[in-house]
Every structure is written in structure tokens, then in C-alpha cells.
PDB file of C-alpha atoms in Angstrom:
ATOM      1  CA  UNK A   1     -17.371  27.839 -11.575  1.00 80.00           C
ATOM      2  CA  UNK A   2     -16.519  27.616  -7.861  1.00 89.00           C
ATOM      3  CA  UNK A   3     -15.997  23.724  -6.748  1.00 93.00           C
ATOM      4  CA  UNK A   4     -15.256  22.873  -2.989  1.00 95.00           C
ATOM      5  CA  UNK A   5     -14.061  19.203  -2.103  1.00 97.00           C
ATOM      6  CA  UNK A   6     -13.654  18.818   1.563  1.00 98.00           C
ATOM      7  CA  UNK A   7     -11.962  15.385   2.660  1.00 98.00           C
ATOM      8  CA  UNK A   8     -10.536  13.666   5.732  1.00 98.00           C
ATOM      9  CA  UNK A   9     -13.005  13.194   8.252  1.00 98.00           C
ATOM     10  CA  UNK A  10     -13.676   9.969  10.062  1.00 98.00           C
ATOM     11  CA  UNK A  11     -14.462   8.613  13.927  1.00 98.00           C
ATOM     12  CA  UNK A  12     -12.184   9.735  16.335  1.00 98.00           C
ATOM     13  CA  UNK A  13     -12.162   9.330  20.047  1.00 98.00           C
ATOM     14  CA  UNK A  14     -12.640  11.730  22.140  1.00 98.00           C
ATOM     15  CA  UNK A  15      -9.286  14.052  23.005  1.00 98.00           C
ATOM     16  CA  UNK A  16      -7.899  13.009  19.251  1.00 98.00           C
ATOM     17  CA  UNK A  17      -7.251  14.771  16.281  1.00 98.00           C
ATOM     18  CA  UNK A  18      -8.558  14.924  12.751  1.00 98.00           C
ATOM     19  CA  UNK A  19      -7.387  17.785  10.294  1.00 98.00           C
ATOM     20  CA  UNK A  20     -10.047  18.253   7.385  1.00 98.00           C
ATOM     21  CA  UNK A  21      -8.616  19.477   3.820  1.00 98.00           C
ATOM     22  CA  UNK A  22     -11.144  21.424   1.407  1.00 96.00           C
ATOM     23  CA  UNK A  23      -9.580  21.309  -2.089  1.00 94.00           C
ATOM     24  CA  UNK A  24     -10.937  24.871  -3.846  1.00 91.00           C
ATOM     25  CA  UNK A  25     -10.746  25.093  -7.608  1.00 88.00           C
ATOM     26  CA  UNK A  26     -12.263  27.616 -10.140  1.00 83.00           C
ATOM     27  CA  UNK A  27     -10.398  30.704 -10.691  1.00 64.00           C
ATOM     28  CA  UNK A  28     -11.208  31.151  -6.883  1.00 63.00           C
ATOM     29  CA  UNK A  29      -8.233  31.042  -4.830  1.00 64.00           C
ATOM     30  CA  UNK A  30      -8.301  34.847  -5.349  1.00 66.00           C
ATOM     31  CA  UNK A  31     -10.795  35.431  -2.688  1.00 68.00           C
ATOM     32  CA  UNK A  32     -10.755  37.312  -0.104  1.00 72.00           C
ATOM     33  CA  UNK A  33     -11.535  34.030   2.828  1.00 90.00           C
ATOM     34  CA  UNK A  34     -12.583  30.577   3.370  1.00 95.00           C
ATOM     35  CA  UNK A  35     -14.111  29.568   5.963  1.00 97.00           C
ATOM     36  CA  UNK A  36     -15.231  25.872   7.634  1.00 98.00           C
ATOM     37  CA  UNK A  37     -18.604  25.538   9.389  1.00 98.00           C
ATOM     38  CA  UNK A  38     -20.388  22.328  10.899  1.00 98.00           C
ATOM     39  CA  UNK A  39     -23.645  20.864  11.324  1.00 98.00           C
ATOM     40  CA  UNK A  40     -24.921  18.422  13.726  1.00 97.00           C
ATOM     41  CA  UNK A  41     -28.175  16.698  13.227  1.00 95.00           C
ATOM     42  CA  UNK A  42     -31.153  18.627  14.018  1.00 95.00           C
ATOM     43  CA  UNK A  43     -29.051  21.637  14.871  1.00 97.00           C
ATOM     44  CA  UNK A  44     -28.263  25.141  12.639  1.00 98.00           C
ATOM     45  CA  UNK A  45     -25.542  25.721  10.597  1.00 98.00           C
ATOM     46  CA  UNK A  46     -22.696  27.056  12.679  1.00 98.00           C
ATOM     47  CA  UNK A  47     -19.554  28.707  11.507  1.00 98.00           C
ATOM     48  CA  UNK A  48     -16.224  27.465  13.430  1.00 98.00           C
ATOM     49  CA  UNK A  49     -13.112  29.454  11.776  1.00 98.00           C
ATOM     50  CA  UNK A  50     -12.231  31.680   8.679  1.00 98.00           C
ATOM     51  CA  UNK A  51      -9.321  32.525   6.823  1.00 96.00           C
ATOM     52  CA  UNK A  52      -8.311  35.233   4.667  1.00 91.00           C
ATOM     53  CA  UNK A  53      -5.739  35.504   2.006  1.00 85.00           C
ATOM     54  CA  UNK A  54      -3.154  36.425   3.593  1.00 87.00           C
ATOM     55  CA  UNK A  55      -3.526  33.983   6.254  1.00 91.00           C
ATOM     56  CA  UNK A  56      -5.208  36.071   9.020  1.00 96.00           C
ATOM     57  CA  UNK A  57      -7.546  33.860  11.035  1.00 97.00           C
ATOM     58  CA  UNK A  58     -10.540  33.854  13.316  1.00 98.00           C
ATOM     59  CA  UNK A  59     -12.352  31.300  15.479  1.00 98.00           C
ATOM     60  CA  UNK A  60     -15.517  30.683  17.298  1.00 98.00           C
ATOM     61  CA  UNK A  61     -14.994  30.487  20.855  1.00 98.00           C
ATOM     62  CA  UNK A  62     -15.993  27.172  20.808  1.00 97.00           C
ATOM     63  CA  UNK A  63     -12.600  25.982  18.690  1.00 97.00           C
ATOM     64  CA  UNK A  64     -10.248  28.842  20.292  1.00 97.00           C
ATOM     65  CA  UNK A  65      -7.243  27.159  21.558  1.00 97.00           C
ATOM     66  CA  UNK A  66      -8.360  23.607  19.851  1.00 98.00           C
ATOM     67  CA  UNK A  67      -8.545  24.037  16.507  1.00 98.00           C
ATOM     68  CA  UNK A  68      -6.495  25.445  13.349  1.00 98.00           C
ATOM     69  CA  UNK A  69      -7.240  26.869  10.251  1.00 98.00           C
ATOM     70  CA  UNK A  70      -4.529  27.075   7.686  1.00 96.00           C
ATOM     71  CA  UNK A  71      -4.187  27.560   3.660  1.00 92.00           C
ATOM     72  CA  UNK A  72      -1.550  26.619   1.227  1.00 89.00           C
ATOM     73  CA  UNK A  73      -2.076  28.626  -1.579  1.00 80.00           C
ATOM     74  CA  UNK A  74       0.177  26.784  -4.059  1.00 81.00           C
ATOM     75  CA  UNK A  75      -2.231  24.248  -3.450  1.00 81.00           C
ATOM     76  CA  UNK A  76      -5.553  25.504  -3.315  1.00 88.00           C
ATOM     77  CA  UNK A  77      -5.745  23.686  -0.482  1.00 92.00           C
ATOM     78  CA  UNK A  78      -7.289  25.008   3.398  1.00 95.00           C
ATOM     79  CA  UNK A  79      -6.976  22.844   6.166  1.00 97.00           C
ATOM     80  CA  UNK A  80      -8.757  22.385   9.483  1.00 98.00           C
ATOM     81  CA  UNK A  81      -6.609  20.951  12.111  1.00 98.00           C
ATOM     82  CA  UNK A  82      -8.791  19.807  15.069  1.00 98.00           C
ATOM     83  CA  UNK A  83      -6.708  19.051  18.486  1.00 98.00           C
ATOM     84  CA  UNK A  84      -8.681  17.567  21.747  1.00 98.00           C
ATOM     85  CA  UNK A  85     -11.822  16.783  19.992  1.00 98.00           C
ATOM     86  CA  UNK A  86     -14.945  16.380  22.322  1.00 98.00           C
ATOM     87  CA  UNK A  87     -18.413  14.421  21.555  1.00 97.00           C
ATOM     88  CA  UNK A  88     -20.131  17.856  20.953  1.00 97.00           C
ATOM     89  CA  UNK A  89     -17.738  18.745  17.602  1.00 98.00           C
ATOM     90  CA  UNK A  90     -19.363  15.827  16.075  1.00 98.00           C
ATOM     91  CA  UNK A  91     -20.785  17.065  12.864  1.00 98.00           C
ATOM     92  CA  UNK A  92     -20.766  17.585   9.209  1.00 98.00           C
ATOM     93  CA  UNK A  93     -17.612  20.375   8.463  1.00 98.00           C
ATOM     94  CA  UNK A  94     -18.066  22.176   5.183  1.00 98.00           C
ATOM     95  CA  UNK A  95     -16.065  24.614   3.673  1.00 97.00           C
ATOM     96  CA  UNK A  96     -17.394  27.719   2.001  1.00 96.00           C
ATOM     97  CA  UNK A  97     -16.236  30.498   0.075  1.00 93.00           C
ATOM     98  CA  UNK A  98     -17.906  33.815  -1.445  1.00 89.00           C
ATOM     99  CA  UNK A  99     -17.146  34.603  -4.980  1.00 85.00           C
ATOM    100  CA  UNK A 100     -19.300  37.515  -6.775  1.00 84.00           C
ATOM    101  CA  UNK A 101     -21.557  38.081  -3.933  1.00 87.00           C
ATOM    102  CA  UNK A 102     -21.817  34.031  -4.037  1.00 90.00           C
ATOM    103  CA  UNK A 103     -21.887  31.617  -1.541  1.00 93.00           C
ATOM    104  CA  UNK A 104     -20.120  28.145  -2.816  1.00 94.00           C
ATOM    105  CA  UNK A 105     -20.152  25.480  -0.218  1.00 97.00           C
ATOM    106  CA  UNK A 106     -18.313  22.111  -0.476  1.00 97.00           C
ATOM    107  CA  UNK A 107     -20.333  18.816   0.036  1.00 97.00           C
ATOM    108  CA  UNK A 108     -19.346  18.046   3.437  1.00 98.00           C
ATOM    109  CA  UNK A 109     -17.369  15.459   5.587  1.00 98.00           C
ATOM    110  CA  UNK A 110     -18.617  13.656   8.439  1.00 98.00           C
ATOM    111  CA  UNK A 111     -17.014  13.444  11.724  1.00 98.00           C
ATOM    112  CA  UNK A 112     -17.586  11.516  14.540  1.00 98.00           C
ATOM    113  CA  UNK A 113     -16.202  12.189  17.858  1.00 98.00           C
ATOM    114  CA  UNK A 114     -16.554   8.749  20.373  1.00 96.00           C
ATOM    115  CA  UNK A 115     -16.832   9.544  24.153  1.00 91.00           C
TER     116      UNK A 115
END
């Protein structure tokens, strides 16, 4: 079974810095890309950056130049470093992953940009 435990968000001003950590366990590190999405009240689902095993990344243009997604395999650990943050990244970040043809999301952490 597939568990995702994101941590490390909080209330920031705006032009700080947060970096989110999603802690994946379950026989799961093996696949292929994990990826971080946010959600801000009353708004879709929207994915921000992805990152495949062997560390090849992509962002939304949104995040491009801003943001960082990295993994540490030895410690099942992906990060989300967020540089320059602006009222509009306020959100809840989750982390997912697709094992099996399944989607396995984390349970979310909140953060708050201040303008």
C-alpha cells in the first residue's frame, strides 16, 4: 500500500521561501514520477512540477524559474523548494504518485502566502 505524507508548509510572506517534503513509503519508490499539485479554495486541482526517477523534471509555467522539485531516493523523500512566493501560490500542495495504473495522493499541506 502506497502512503504519501507531505509536511512543511506554513505562512510565508510574500517573496519568501518554503520547501515542502512528501515522505513516500510502500514498495513505491520504484515508480516511474512524483509529482506536487495545489489547490486553492474554490479553484481546480492544478499540477505545478513532476519528477521522474532519475531526477528529470518539469514545471508549470507558473513555477518555472521559482520553484524546485528534487528527490532523495535513499530517503524516499521529494521535495518542493518554493523561491519568491507570491499571494496567488497560496494553496493546499499535495504530492501524488501512480502505482498500478493508481493514483495515491498525500493528505496535503497548507500554505499561505501574506502580501
Amino acid at each position: 500500500q502506497v502512503q504519501l505524507v507531505e509536511s512543511g508548509g506554513g505562512l510565508v510572506q510574500a517573496g519568501g521561501s518554503l520547501r515542502l517534503s512528501c515522505v513516500v513509503s510502500g514498495s513505491t519508490f520504484r515508480t516511474p514520477a512524483v509529482a506536487w499539485y495545489r489547490q486553492a479554495p474554490e479553484k481546480q486541482r492544478e499540477w505545478v512540477a513532476t519528477i521522474n526517477r532519475s531526477g528529470a523534471t518539469n514545471y508549470a509555467n507558473f513555477v518555472k524559474g521559482r520553484f524546485t522539485i528534487a528527490r532523495d531516493n535513499a530517503e524516499y523523500t521529494v521535495y518542493l523548494q518554493m523561491n519568491s512566493l507570491k499571494p496567488e501560490d497560496a494553496a493546499v500542495y499535495y504530492c501524488s504518485t501512480i502505482l498500478n495504473s493508481t493514483n495515491y495522493w498525500g493528505q496535503g499541506t497548507q500554505v499561505t502566502v501574506s502580501s
